[in-house]
PDB file of C-alpha atoms in Angstrom:
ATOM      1  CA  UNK A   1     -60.143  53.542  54.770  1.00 83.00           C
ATOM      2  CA  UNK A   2     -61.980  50.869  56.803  1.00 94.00           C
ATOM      3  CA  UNK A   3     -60.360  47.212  57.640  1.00 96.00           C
ATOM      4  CA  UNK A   4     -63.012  46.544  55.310  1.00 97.00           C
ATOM      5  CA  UNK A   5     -62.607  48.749  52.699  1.00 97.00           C
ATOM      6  CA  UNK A   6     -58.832  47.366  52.662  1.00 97.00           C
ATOM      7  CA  UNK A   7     -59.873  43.693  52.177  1.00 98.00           C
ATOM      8  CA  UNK A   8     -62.123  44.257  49.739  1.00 97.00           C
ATOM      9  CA  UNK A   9     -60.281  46.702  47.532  1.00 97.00           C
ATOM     10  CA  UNK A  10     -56.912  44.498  47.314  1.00 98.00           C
ATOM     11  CA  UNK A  11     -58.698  41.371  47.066  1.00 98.00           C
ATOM     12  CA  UNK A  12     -60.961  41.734  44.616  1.00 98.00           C
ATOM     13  CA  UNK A  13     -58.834  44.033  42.123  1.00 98.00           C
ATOM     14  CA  UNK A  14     -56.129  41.576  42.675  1.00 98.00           C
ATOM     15  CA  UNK A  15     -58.317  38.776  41.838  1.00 98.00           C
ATOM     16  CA  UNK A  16     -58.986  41.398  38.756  1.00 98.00           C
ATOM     17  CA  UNK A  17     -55.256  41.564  38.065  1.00 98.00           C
ATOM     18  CA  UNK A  18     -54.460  37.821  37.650  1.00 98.00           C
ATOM     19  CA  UNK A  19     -57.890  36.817  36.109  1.00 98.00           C
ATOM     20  CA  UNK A  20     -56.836  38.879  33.430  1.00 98.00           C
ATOM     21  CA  UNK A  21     -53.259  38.636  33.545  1.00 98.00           C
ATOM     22  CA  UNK A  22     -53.159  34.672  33.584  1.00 98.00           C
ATOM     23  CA  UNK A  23     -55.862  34.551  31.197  1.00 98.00           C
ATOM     24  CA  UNK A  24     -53.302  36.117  28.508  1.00 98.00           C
ATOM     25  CA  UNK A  25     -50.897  33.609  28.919  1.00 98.00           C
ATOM     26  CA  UNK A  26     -53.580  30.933  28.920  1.00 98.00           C
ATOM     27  CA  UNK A  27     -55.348  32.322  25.535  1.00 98.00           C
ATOM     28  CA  UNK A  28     -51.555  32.381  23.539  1.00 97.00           C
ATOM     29  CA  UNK A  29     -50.133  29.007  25.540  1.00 96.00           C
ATOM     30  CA  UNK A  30     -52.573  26.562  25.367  1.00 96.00           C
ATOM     31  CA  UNK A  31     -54.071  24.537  21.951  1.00 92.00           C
ATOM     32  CA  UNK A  32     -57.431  24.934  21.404  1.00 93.00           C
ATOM     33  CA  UNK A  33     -57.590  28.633  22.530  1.00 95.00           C
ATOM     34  CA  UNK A  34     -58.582  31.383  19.581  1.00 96.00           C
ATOM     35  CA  UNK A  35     -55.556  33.396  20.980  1.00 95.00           C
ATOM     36  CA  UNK A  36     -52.689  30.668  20.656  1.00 95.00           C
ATOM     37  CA  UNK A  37     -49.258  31.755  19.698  1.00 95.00           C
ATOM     38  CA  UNK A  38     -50.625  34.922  19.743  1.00 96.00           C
ATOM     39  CA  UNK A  39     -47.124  36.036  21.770  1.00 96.00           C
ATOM     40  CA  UNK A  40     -45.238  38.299  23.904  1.00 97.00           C
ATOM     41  CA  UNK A  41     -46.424  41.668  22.611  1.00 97.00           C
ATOM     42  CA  UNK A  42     -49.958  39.988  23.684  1.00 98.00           C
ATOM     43  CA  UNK A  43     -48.443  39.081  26.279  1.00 98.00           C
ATOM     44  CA  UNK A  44     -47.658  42.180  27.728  1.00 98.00           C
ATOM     45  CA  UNK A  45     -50.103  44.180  26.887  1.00 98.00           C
ATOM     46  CA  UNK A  46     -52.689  41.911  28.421  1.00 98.00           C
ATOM     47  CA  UNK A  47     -50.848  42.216  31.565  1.00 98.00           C
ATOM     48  CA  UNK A  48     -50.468  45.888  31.384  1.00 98.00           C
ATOM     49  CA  UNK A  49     -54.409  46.441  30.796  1.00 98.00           C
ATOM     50  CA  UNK A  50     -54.621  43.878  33.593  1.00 98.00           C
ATOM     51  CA  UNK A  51     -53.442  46.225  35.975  1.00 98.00           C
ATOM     52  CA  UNK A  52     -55.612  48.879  34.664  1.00 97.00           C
ATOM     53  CA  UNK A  53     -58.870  47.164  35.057  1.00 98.00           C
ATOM     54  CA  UNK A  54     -57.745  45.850  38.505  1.00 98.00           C
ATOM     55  CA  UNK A  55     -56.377  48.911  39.924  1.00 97.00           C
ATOM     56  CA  UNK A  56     -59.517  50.690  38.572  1.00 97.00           C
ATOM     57  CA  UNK A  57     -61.595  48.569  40.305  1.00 97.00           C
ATOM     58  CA  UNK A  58     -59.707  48.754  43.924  1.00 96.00           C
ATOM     59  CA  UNK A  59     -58.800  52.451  43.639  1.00 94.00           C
ATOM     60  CA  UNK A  60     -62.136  53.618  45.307  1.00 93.00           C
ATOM     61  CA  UNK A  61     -61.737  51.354  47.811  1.00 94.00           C
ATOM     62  CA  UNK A  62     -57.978  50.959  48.661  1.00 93.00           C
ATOM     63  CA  UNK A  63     -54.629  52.221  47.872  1.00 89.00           C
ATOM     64  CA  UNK A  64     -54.788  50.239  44.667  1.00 93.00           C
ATOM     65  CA  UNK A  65     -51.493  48.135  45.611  1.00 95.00           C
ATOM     66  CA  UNK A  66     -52.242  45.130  44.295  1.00 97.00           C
ATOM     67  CA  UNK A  67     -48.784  44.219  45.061  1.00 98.00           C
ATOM     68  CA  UNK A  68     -47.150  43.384  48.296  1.00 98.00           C
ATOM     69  CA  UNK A  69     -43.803  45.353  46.955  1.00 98.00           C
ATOM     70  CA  UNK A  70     -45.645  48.196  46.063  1.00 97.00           C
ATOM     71  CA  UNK A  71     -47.443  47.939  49.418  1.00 97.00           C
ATOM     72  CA  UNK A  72     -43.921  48.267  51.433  1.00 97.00           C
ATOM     73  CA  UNK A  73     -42.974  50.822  48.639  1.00 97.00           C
ATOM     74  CA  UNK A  74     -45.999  52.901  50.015  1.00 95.00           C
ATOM     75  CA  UNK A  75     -45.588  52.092  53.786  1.00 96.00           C
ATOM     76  CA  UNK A  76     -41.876  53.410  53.661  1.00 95.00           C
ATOM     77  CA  UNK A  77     -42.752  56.584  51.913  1.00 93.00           C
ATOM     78  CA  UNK A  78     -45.827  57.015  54.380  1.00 92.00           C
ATOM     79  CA  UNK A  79     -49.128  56.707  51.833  1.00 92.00           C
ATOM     80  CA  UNK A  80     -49.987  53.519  54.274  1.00 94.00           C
ATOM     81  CA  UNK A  81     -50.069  53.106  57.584  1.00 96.00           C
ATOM     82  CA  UNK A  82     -47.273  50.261  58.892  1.00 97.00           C
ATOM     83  CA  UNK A  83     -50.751  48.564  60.712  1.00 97.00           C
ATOM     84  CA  UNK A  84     -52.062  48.040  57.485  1.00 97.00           C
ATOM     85  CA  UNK A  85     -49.483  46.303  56.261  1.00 97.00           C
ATOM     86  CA  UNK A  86     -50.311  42.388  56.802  1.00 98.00           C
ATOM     87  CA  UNK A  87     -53.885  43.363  56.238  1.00 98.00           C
ATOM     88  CA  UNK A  88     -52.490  44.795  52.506  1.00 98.00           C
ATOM     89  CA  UNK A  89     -50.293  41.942  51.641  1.00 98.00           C
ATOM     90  CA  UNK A  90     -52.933  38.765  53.070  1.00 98.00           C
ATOM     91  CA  UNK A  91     -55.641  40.403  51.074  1.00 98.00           C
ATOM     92  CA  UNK A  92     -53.146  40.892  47.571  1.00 98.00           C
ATOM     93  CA  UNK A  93     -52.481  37.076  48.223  1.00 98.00           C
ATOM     94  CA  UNK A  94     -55.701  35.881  48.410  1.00 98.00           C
ATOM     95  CA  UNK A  95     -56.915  37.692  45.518  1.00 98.00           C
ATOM     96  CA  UNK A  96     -54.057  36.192  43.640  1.00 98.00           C
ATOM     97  CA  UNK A  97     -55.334  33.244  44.355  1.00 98.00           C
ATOM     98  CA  UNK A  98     -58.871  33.707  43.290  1.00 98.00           C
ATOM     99  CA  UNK A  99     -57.906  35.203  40.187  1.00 98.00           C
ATOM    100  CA  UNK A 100     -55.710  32.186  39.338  1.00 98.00           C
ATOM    101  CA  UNK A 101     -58.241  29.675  39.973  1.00 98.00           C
ATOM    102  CA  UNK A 102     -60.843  31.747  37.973  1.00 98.00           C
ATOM    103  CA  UNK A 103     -58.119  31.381  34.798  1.00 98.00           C
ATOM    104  CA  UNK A 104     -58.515  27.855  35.482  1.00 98.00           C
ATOM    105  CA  UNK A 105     -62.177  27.849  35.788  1.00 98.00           C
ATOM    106  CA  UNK A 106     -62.455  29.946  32.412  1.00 98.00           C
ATOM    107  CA  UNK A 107     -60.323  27.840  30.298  1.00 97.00           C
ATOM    108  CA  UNK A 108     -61.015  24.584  32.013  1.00 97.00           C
ATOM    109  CA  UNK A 109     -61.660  22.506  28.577  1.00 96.00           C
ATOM    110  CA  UNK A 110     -58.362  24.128  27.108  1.00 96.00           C
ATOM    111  CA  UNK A 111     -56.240  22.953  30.417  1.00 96.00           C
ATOM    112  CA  UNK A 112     -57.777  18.967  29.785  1.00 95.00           C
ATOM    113  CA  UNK A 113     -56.700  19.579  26.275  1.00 94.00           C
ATOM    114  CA  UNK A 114     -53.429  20.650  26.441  1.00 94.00           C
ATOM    115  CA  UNK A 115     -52.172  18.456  29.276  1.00 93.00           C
ATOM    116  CA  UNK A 116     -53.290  15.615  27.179  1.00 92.00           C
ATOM    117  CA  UNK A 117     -52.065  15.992  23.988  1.00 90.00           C
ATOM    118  CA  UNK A 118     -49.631  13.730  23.161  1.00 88.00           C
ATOM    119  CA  UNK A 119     -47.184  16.297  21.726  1.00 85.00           C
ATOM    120  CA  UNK A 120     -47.150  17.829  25.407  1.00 85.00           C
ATOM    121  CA  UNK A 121     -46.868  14.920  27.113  1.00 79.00           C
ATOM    122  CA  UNK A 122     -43.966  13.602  25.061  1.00 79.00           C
ATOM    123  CA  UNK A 123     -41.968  16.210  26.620  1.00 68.00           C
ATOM    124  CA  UNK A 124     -43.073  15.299  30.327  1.00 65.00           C
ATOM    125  CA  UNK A 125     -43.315  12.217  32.667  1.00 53.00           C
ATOM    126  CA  UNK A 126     -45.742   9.922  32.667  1.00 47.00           C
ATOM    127  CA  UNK A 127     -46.963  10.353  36.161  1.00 44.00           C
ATOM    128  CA  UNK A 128     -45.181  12.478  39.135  1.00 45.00           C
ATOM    129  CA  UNK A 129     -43.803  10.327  41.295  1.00 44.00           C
ATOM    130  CA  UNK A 130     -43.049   7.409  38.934  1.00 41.00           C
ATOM    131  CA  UNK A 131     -39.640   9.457  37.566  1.00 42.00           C
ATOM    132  CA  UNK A 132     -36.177   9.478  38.301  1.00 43.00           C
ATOM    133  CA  UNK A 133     -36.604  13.229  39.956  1.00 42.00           C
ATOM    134  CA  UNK A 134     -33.329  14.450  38.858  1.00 45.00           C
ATOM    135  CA  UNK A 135     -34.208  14.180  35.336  1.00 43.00           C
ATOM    136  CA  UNK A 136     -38.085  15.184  35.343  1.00 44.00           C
ATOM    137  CA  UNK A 137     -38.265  19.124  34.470  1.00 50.00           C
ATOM    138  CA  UNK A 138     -38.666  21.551  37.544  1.00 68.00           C
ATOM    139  CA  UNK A 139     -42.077  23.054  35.989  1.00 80.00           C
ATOM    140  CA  UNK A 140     -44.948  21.646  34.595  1.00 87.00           C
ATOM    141  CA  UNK A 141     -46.427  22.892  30.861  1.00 91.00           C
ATOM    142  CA  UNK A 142     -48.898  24.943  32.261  1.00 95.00           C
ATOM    143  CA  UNK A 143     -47.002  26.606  35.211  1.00 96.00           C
ATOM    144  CA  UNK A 144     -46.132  29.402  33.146  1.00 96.00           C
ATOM    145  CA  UNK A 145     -49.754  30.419  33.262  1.00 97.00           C
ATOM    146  CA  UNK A 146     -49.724  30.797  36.734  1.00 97.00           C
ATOM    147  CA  UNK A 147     -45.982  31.884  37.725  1.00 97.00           C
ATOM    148  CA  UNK A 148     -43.184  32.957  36.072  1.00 97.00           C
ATOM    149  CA  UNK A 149     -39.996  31.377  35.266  1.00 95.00           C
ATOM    150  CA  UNK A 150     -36.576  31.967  33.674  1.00 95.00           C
ATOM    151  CA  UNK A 151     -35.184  31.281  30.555  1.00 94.00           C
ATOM    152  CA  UNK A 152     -31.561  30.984  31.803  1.00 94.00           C
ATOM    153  CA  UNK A 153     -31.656  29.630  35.586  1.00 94.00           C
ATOM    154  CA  UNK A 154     -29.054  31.545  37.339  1.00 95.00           C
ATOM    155  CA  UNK A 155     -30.302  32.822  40.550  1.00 96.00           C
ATOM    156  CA  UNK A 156     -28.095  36.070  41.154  1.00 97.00           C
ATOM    157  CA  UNK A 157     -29.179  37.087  37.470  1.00 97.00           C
ATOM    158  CA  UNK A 158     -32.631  36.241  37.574  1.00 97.00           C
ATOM    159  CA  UNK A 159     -32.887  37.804  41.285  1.00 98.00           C
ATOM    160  CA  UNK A 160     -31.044  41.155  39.777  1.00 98.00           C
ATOM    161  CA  UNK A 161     -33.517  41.175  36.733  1.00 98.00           C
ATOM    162  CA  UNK A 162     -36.465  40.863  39.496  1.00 98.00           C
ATOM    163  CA  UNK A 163     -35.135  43.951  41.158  1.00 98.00           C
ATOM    164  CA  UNK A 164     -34.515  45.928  38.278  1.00 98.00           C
ATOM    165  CA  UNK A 165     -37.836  45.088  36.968  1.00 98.00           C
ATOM    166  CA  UNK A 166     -39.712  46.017  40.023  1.00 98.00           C
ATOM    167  CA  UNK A 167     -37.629  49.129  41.020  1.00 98.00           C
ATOM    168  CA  UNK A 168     -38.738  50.783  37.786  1.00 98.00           C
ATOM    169  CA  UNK A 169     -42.206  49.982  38.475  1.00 98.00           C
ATOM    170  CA  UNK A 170     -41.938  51.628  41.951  1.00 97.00           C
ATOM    171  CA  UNK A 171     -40.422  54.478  41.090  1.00 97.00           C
ATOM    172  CA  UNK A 172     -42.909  55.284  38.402  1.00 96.00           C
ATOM    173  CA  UNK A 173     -45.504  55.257  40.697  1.00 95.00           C
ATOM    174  CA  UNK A 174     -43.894  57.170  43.498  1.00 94.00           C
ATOM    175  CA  UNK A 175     -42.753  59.725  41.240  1.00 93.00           C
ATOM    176  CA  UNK A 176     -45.672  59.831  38.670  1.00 92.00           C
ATOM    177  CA  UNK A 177     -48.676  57.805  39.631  1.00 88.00           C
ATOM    178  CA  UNK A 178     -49.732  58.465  42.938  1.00 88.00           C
ATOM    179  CA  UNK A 179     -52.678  60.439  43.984  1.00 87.00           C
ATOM    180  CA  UNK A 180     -52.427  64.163  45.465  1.00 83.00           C
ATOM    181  CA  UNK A 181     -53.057  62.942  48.841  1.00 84.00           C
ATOM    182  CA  UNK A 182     -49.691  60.359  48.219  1.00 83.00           C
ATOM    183  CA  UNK A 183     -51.712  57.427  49.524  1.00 83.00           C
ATOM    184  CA  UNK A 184     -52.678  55.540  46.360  1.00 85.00           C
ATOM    185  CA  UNK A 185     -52.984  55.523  42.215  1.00 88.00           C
ATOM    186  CA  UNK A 186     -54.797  58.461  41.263  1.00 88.00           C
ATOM    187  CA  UNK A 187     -56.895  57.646  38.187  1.00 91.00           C
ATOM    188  CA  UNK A 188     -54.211  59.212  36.081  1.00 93.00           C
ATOM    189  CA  UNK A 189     -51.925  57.604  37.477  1.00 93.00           C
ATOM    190  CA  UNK A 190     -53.828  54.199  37.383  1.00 96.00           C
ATOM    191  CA  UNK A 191     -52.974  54.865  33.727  1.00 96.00           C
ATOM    192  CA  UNK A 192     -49.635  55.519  33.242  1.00 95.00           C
ATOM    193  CA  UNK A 193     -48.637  52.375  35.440  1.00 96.00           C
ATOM    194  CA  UNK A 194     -50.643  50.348  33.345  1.00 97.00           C
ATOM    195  CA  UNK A 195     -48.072  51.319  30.310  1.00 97.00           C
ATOM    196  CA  UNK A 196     -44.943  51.152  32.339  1.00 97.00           C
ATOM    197  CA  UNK A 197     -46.155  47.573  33.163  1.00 98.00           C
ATOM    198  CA  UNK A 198     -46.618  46.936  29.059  1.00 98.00           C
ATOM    199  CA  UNK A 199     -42.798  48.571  29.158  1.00 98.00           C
ATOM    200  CA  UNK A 200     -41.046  46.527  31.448  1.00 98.00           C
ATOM    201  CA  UNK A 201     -42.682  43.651  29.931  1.00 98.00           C
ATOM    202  CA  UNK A 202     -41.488  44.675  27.183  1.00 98.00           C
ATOM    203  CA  UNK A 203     -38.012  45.693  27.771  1.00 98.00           C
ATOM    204  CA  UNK A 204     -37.347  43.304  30.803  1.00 97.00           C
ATOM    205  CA  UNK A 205     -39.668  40.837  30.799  1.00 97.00           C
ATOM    206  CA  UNK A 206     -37.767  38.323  28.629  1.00 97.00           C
ATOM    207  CA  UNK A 207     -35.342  37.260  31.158  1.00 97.00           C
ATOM    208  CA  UNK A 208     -37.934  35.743  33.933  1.00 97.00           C
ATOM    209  CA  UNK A 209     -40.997  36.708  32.905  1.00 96.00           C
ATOM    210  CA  UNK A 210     -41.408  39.591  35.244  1.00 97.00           C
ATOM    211  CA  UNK A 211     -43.303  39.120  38.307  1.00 98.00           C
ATOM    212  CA  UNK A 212     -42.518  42.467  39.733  1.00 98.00           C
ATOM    213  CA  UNK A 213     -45.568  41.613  42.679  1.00 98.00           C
ATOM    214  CA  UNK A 214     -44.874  38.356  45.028  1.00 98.00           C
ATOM    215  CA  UNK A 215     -48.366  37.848  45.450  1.00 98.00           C
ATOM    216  CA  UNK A 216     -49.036  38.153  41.602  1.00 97.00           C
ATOM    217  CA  UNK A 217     -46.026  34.939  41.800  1.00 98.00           C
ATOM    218  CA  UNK A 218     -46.793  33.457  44.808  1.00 98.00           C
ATOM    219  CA  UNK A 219     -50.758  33.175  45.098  1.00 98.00           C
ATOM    220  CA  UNK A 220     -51.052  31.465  41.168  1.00 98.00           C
ATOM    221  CA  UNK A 221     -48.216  29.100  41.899  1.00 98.00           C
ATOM    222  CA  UNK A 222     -50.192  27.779  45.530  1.00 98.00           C
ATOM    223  CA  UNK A 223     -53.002  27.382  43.191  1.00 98.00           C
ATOM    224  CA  UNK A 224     -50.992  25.167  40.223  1.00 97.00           C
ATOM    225  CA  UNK A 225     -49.806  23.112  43.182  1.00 96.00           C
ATOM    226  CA  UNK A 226     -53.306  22.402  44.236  1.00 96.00           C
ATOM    227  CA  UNK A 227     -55.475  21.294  41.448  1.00 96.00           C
ATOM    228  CA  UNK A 228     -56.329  18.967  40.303  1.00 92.00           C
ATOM    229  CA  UNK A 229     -54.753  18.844  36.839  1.00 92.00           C
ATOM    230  CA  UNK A 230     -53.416  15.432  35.557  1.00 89.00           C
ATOM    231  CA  UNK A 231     -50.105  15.624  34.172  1.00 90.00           C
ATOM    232  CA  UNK A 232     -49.440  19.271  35.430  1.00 91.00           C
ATOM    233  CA  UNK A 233     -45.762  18.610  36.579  1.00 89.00           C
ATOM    234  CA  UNK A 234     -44.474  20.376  39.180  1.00 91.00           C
ATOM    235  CA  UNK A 235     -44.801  23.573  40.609  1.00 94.00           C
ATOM    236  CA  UNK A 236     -41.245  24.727  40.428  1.00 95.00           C
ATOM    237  CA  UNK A 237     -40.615  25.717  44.610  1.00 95.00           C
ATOM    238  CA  UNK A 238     -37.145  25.715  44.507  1.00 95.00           C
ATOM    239  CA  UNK A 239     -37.014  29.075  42.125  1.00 96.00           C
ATOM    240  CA  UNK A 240     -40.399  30.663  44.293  1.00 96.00           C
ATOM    241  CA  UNK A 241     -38.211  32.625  45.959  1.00 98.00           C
ATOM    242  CA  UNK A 242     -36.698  34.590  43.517  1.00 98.00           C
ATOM    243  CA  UNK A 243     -39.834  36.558  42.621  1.00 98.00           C
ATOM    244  CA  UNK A 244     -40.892  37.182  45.966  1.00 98.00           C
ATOM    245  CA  UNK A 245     -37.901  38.473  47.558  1.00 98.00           C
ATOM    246  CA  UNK A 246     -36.361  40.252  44.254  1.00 98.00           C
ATOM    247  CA  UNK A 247     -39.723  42.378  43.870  1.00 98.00           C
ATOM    248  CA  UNK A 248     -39.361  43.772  47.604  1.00 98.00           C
ATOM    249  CA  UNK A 249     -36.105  44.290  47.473  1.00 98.00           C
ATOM    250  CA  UNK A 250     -36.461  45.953  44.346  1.00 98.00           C
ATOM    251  CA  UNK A 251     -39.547  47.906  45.430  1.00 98.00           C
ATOM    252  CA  UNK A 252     -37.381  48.921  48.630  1.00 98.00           C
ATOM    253  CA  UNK A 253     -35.249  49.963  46.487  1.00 98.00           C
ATOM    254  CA  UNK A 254     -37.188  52.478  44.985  1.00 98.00           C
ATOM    255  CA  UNK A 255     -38.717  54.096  48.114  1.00 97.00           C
ATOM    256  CA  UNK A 256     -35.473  54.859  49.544  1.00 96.00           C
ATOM    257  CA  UNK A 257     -34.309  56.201  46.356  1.00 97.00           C
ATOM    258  CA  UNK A 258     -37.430  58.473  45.997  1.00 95.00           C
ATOM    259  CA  UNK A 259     -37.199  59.928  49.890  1.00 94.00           C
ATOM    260  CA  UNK A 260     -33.578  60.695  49.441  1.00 95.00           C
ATOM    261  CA  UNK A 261     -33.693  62.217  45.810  1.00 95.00           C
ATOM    262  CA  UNK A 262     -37.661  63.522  45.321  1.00 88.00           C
ATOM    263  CA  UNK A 263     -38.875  64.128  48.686  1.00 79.00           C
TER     264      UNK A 263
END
């Protein structure tokens, strides 16, 4: 695979990813959207077939990552090179980032809607900047399309959840998913990972809302912090970590567990 090839698989099935991804949470969070309150299961299944259509569309390019854990998952148990690393992980962010602004784009009536009825803004502050910033909530109504969050903020708990989550992901694709060559998602295996995803959502998503990918976190919330949505709230930075570091860890995890025990 060329430098090329490499940019342009993991960006645009990235971009894939969290189009479609972020659009579910947009079509059953906000008013005025034919898919409102439509729930988890929707939830999670949108965001399992998101990965499907997104690694589909990379795999003849890339390694179909899409995911900077997964991408150090890989690199440790030698299906990419160590070199390709930062050119891996830059390209899953910036797709992230295109694919949230493109959920923004497609449901940009929906967004003004939401973030000004007065139901909504009952529960937020008038204008950031203009509230006692000890009392305003930590993330805005709509951040939840764009990054995840926890229901119970404990940071050890919701960083173990993030591990837990992510190591299964990793380990189904290391044991299950990859390609005969080891260096990628073989179309079968494009498949199954799609369902695990719809399983951990499933089964672990309810605690933080699953990130398992730090670009599939961190790209989105970059985005929520820059547009230019009134009455958006804030961007919740002081929990970002927690789904970028408990994903690698987690996917680290995984590797090591599959060279000592399947390798």
């Amino acid at each position: 695979m060329s430098n090329l090839d490499i940019f342009v698989g993991e960006t645009s099935g990235t971009a894939m990813l969290i189009l479609l991804g972020g659009g579910v949470v947009a079509g059953v969070v906000l008013k005025r959207s034919k898919a409102f309150g439509a729930g988890w299961v929707a939830i999670s299944f949108g965001w399992g077939f998101a990965v499907m259509a997104g690694a589909y569309l990379s795999a003849p390019k890339s390694a179909a990552s899409l995911n900077p854990a997964l991408t150090l998952a890989l690199a440790i148990q030698g299906g990419i090179k160590w070199g390709d690393v930062p050119l891996y992980m830059g390209s899953e962010l910036l797709g992230a980032m295109i694919g949230a602004f493109l959920v923004w784009v497609a449901y940009l009536g929906q967004f003004k809607a939401f973030l000004s009825d007065p139901d909504v803004l009952a529960a937020q502050p008038a204008e950031e900047g203009l509230v006692d910033q000890k009392t305003a909530p930590k993330a805005g109504p709509v951040l939840g399309i764009f990054s995840t969050g926890p229901e119970i903020r404990h940071f050890v708990q919701n960083l173990l959840t993030e591990i837990i989550g992510t190591f299964v992901l990793v380990i189904a694709i290391l044991t299950q998913g990859l390609n005969q060559k080891g260096n990628g998602l073989g179309a079968i295996g494009i498949l199954i990972t799609a369902f695990v995803v719809v399983s951990i959502g499933l089964s672990l998503g309810g605690p933080t809302g699953y990130a398992i990918n730090p670009a599939r976190d961190l790209g989105p919330r970059i985005v929520h912090a820059l547009l230019p949505l009134r009455n958006k709230g804030g961007s919740d930075w002081a929990y970002s970590w927690v789904p970028v570091i408990g994903p690698f860890a987690g996917a680290a995890l995984a590797a090591g567990f599959y060279e000592l025990a399947f390798a």
